[in-house]
C-alpha atoms as one frame of an Amber mdcrd trajectory, in Angstrom:
protein
  -8.724  11.319  30.113 -10.083  12.395  33.513 -12.647  15.169  33.919  -9.984
  17.469  35.336  -7.630  16.833  32.405 -10.474  17.362  29.936 -11.460  20.680
  31.539  -7.821  21.833  31.533  -7.513  20.881  27.871 -10.629  22.866  26.933
  -9.441  25.834  28.958  -6.014  25.839  27.309  -7.615  25.360  23.905  -9.704
  28.501  24.395  -6.920  30.635  25.852  -4.275  29.183  23.534  -0.944  27.625
  24.449   1.779  30.235  24.183   3.857  29.899  21.067   2.159  26.694  19.926
   2.740  26.207  16.169  -0.221  25.401  13.941   0.148  22.665  11.311  -0.565
  23.972   7.764  -3.948  22.859   6.522  -4.429  20.546   3.554  -5.684  23.575
   1.614  -2.512  25.526   2.417  -0.361  22.629   1.266  -2.279  22.259  -1.969
  -2.040  25.999  -2.580   1.757  25.864  -2.449   4.060  25.216  -5.414   3.180
  22.029  -7.297   5.836  19.825  -8.925   5.714  19.511 -12.698   4.804  16.042
 -14.006   7.823  13.770 -13.988  10.023  16.241 -12.152  11.460  15.764  -8.655
   9.087  16.884  -5.972   9.648  20.453  -4.894   9.295  21.293  -1.252   7.127
  24.391  -1.412   7.278  26.976   1.344   4.414  26.161   3.630   2.916  29.120
   5.496   3.761  29.097   9.166   1.149  30.243  11.645   0.743  30.723  15.334
  -2.398  31.024  17.372  -3.586  34.597  17.098  -5.200  36.824  19.670  -8.828
  37.191  20.697 -11.361  35.562  18.401  -8.724  33.866  16.254  -7.263  32.131
  19.306 -10.707  31.054  20.511 -11.591  29.590  17.106  -8.287  27.733  16.885
  -8.845  26.220  20.309 -12.422  25.252  19.491 -11.307  23.544  16.261  -8.598
  21.676  18.151 -11.161  20.417  20.656 -13.412  19.240  17.839 -10.452  17.468
  16.212  -9.720  15.538  19.405 -13.363  14.533  19.678 -13.389  13.393  16.044
 -10.260  11.269  16.487 -11.735   9.668  19.596 -15.134   8.948  18.054 -14.356
   8.279  14.377 -10.752   7.040  13.998 -11.394   4.796  10.991 -13.235   7.489
   9.050 -10.435   9.959   9.669  -7.905   7.492   8.336  -9.891   7.395   5.128
 -10.216  11.212   4.952  -6.477  11.714   5.394  -5.747  10.500   1.878  -2.969
   8.230   3.188  -2.008   5.043   1.353  -3.293   2.028   3.217  -0.382  -0.153
   2.054   2.604   1.726   3.414   1.946   5.257   4.544   2.907   8.448   2.759
   4.490   8.051  -0.695   8.234   8.553  -0.989   9.678  11.662  -2.564  10.911
  11.228  -6.129  14.329   9.621  -6.514  16.793  12.391  -7.329  20.092  10.523
  -6.867  21.392   6.979  -6.639  20.428   5.377  -3.296  23.305   4.455  -1.033
  21.549   1.530   0.615  18.531  -0.711   0.322  15.174   0.488   1.690  14.343
  -0.496   5.249  12.523  -3.674   6.171   8.765  -3.772   5.815   6.261  -5.801
   7.872   6.247  -9.423   6.721   2.841  -9.297   5.052   1.798 -11.230   1.989
   0.347  -9.409  -1.009  -3.385  -9.744  -1.598  -5.726  -8.860  -4.431  -6.959
  -5.897  -2.387  -3.441  -4.804  -1.379  -0.993  -6.204  -3.945   1.966  -4.106
  -2.716   1.654  -4.581   1.041   4.707  -5.888   2.862   6.895  -4.371   0.134
   8.843  -1.102  -0.237   6.755  -0.563  -3.386   3.785   0.183  -1.128   5.212
   3.710  -0.899   6.362   4.016  -4.505   4.567   6.009  -7.174   2.249   4.593
  -9.819   3.442   4.098 -13.386   5.250   6.950 -15.103   5.005   9.119 -11.966
   7.771   7.034 -10.378  10.314   7.880 -13.102  12.129  11.097 -12.207  12.988
  13.398 -15.114  15.815  15.848 -14.285  15.925  19.520 -15.176  17.058  20.049
 -18.745  20.052  22.151 -19.733  21.810  22.688 -23.054  23.999  19.662 -23.784
  25.861  18.532 -26.878  24.063  19.565 -30.060  20.784  20.298 -28.240  19.509
  23.405 -26.495  17.599  23.092 -23.206  14.185  22.697 -24.864  15.471  19.948
 -27.135  17.058  18.151 -24.183  13.751  18.299 -22.325  11.972  16.724 -25.297
  14.631  14.004 -25.454  14.169  13.269 -21.754  10.394  13.076 -22.038  10.623
  10.809 -25.091  13.055   8.588 -23.195  10.486   8.281 -20.427   7.850   7.593
 -23.079   9.946   4.669 -24.269  10.067   3.183 -20.760   6.320   3.620 -20.390
   5.617   2.022 -23.781   8.017  -0.872 -23.121   7.249  -1.605 -19.480   3.830
  -0.181 -18.588   1.611  -0.372 -21.671  -1.279  -2.767 -20.845  -1.210  -4.333
 -24.297   2.518  -4.994 -24.157   2.138  -6.537 -20.701  -0.391  -8.944 -22.272
   2.149  -9.952 -24.902   1.113  -7.653 -27.744   3.665  -6.112 -30.090   5.340
  -3.014 -28.529   4.605  -0.806 -31.528   4.843   2.521 -29.700   8.181   1.684
 -28.114   9.644   0.463 -31.405   8.593   3.694 -33.115  10.881   5.617 -30.748
  13.980   3.656 -31.826  16.179   4.695 -34.739  15.003   2.587 -37.721  18.449
   2.894 -39.328  20.190   1.073 -36.464  20.448  -2.277 -38.217  21.617  -4.482
 -35.337  18.772  -3.283 -33.109  16.195  -3.750 -35.867  17.459  -7.299 -36.397
  17.141  -7.986 -32.649  13.561  -6.696 -32.686  12.593  -8.838 -35.675  14.066
 -11.972 -34.113  12.907 -11.369 -30.550   9.292 -10.639 -31.456   8.817 -13.376
 -34.036  10.529 -16.391 -32.482   8.599 -18.897 -30.397  11.869 -20.089 -28.848
  14.077 -17.044 -28.212  17.716 -17.379 -27.226  19.259 -15.448 -24.318  20.494
 -12.873 -26.819  17.160 -12.503 -28.596  14.845 -12.570 -25.579  12.262  -9.763
 -25.870  12.351  -9.438 -22.074  15.685  -7.663 -22.451  13.685  -4.579 -23.462
   9.977  -5.299 -22.925   7.881  -6.559 -20.009   5.495  -9.323 -21.098   3.306
 -11.979 -19.469   1.516 -14.802 -21.233  -2.184 -13.868 -21.038  -3.141 -17.515
 -20.481  -0.690 -17.843 -17.590  -0.748 -14.596 -15.589  -2.666 -11.347 -15.407
  -1.994  -8.071 -13.646  -3.783  -7.441 -10.358  -5.703  -4.222 -10.956  -4.231
  -1.697 -13.349  -1.323  -0.298 -11.306   2.396  -1.025 -11.656   4.632   0.629
  -9.075   7.912   2.158 -10.232  10.937   3.885  -8.810  13.897   5.270 -10.713
  15.265   8.187 -12.640  16.798   9.459 -15.839  20.239  11.024 -16.137  21.956
  12.459 -19.195  25.312  13.599 -20.503  27.007  14.485 -23.760  27.791  11.321
 -25.687  29.635  10.479 -28.887  29.573  13.008 -31.721  27.850  15.532 -29.504
  24.789  13.336 -28.913  22.661  13.599 -25.772  22.940  10.238 -24.046  20.100
   9.426 -21.630  20.423   6.621 -19.076  17.295   5.214 -17.439  17.549   3.140
 -14.238  14.056   2.089 -13.164  12.570  -0.728 -11.077   9.094  -1.997 -12.003
   6.947  -4.035  -9.600   4.227  -6.106 -11.296   1.656  -7.801  -9.023   0.144
 -10.714 -10.914  -2.284 -13.535 -10.237  -2.889 -16.810 -12.109  -4.909 -16.272
 -15.272  -6.883 -19.449 -14.670  -8.086 -18.322 -11.263 -11.265 -16.463 -10.443
  -9.392 -13.360  -9.279 -11.290 -13.430  -5.991 -10.058 -11.843  -2.762  -8.186
 -15.025  -1.759  -6.385 -15.486  -5.086  -2.622 -15.941  -5.007  -0.600 -12.818
  -5.796   3.061 -12.845  -6.840   5.154  -9.746  -7.451   7.496  -9.907 -10.443
  10.192  -7.284  -9.862  12.246  -6.021 -12.786  14.994  -3.430 -12.656  16.034
  -2.082 -16.056  18.896   0.050 -17.270  18.432   1.412 -20.788  20.804   3.873
 -22.491  19.462   5.892 -25.439  21.482   8.230 -27.664  19.670  11.198 -29.183
  21.984  11.784 -32.119  22.787  14.874 -34.139  21.171  14.197 -37.561  24.038
  16.088 -39.179  26.420  13.388 -37.939  24.330  10.198 -37.589  21.663   8.786
 -39.893  18.471   8.869 -37.867  14.833   9.949 -38.004  13.267  12.857 -36.102
  11.989  11.860 -32.676  13.935   8.580 -32.518  16.966   7.499 -30.496  19.705
   4.961 -31.022  19.822   2.136 -28.487  23.256   2.062 -26.837  22.779  -0.690
 -24.239  20.229  -2.492 -22.096  20.390  -4.705 -19.008  17.998  -6.048 -16.405
  17.758  -7.787 -13.046  14.677  -9.931 -12.521  12.996 -11.564  -9.537  10.018
 -13.944  -9.689  10.107 -13.895 -13.468  11.152 -17.460 -14.234  14.236 -19.626
 -13.795  14.063 -21.839 -16.886  15.329 -21.015 -20.358  13.995 -17.896 -22.093
  10.399 -18.087 -23.251   9.873 -14.442 -24.196   7.583 -13.939 -21.187   7.930
 -13.536 -17.448   6.885 -16.732 -15.672   5.814 -15.977 -12.082   6.334 -18.908
  -9.677   2.702 -19.456  -8.711   2.157 -22.147  -6.108   5.768 -22.013  -4.846
   5.847 -18.834  -2.759   7.404 -20.672   0.184   9.878 -22.732  -1.838  13.510
 -21.760  -2.321  15.229 -22.530  -5.643  17.328 -25.649  -5.257  21.067 -25.199
  -5.420  20.980 -21.401  -5.442  23.685 -19.936  -3.230  23.188 -16.257  -3.968
  20.727 -14.035  -2.147  19.475 -10.730  -3.499  17.252  -7.888  -2.403  15.293
  -6.927  -5.530  14.486  -3.510  -4.027  18.131  -2.568  -3.484  18.822   0.160
  -6.035  22.215   1.046  -4.589  24.146  -1.466  -6.718  24.644  -1.324 -10.495
  22.253  -3.348 -12.638  23.585  -6.761 -13.594  26.063  -7.091 -10.704  24.115
  -9.409  -8.428  26.354 -11.984  -6.793  25.690 -15.593  -7.685  22.854 -14.819
 -10.079  24.227 -15.554 -13.514  20.855 -17.067 -14.468  18.802 -14.537 -12.517
  17.484 -17.181 -10.113  19.136 -16.612  -6.773  17.011 -16.528  -3.637  15.266
 -13.208  -3.047  15.441 -11.929   0.516  12.008 -10.349   0.012   9.529  -9.899
  -2.780
């Protein structure tokens, strides 16, 4: 900027540009309405302001001049002060409806231990349970609005216990998740007994159908964050039950367990999209226990979780990040949430080529 341009800028800053809008401050934004945990983000009414007269205008101009100086002299520090996410910019708003298309392309960057989600749409997703949108509750079936809200929150609790609990991710028994399932549902209880006790599960008794697990001697999570995106919906089901459907994608960055976990360690993202349907039954019509739901159905799509027979654990393809599975014709985008779960073309065994990971 030339001396003349700088002087003109300072002069206009002091006198004020006519009608120039002022961006709400971080304090003003924080003072606005805050979304409830698990609910879709609300867009609070931000106060609008214009440069005032006299002293107010002078102060606004002086602050603007200082801001320009700060950006010019300390750009890196300001990036840190902004609170932005270094891996993908501002976080996305909560998912409130089914996406119509896949997220846009990201820069072709590999994940690292320091930035395990970079180069991925998950760089802008929320952490853990915060990425699972819980809708507003209304009276449905045999439940009033408060009961529906409790059913929705317990449904989210099940997803957290099954797919985010650190112990479960290390292969431990998913006790909390099991406690939320109707103990009188005999076929589900039989599945749980078989899936969690067999050293050689079958496709129908694979614990991965409901729970996310890694062998602790083969893979470990990078850091303590799993990124998620998805939502719950509900409707009146059979016999007046409240039927809750969860459609959530989990992104697990993992590194080899045998490695030192240093900054140059290999990082692979295992991406799992789950659809789980839970029925919160009327105890006057269905034998159940308070606070538990019947499992109606479950399905998943998996990327970078293993292409051999079921082992009961996700098996990330360490050491083969640049290799394509032989003989796989299908290609999938694991971040595309616009298609129903389980309808990937050419992926009967879940091992088609991923267009990105």
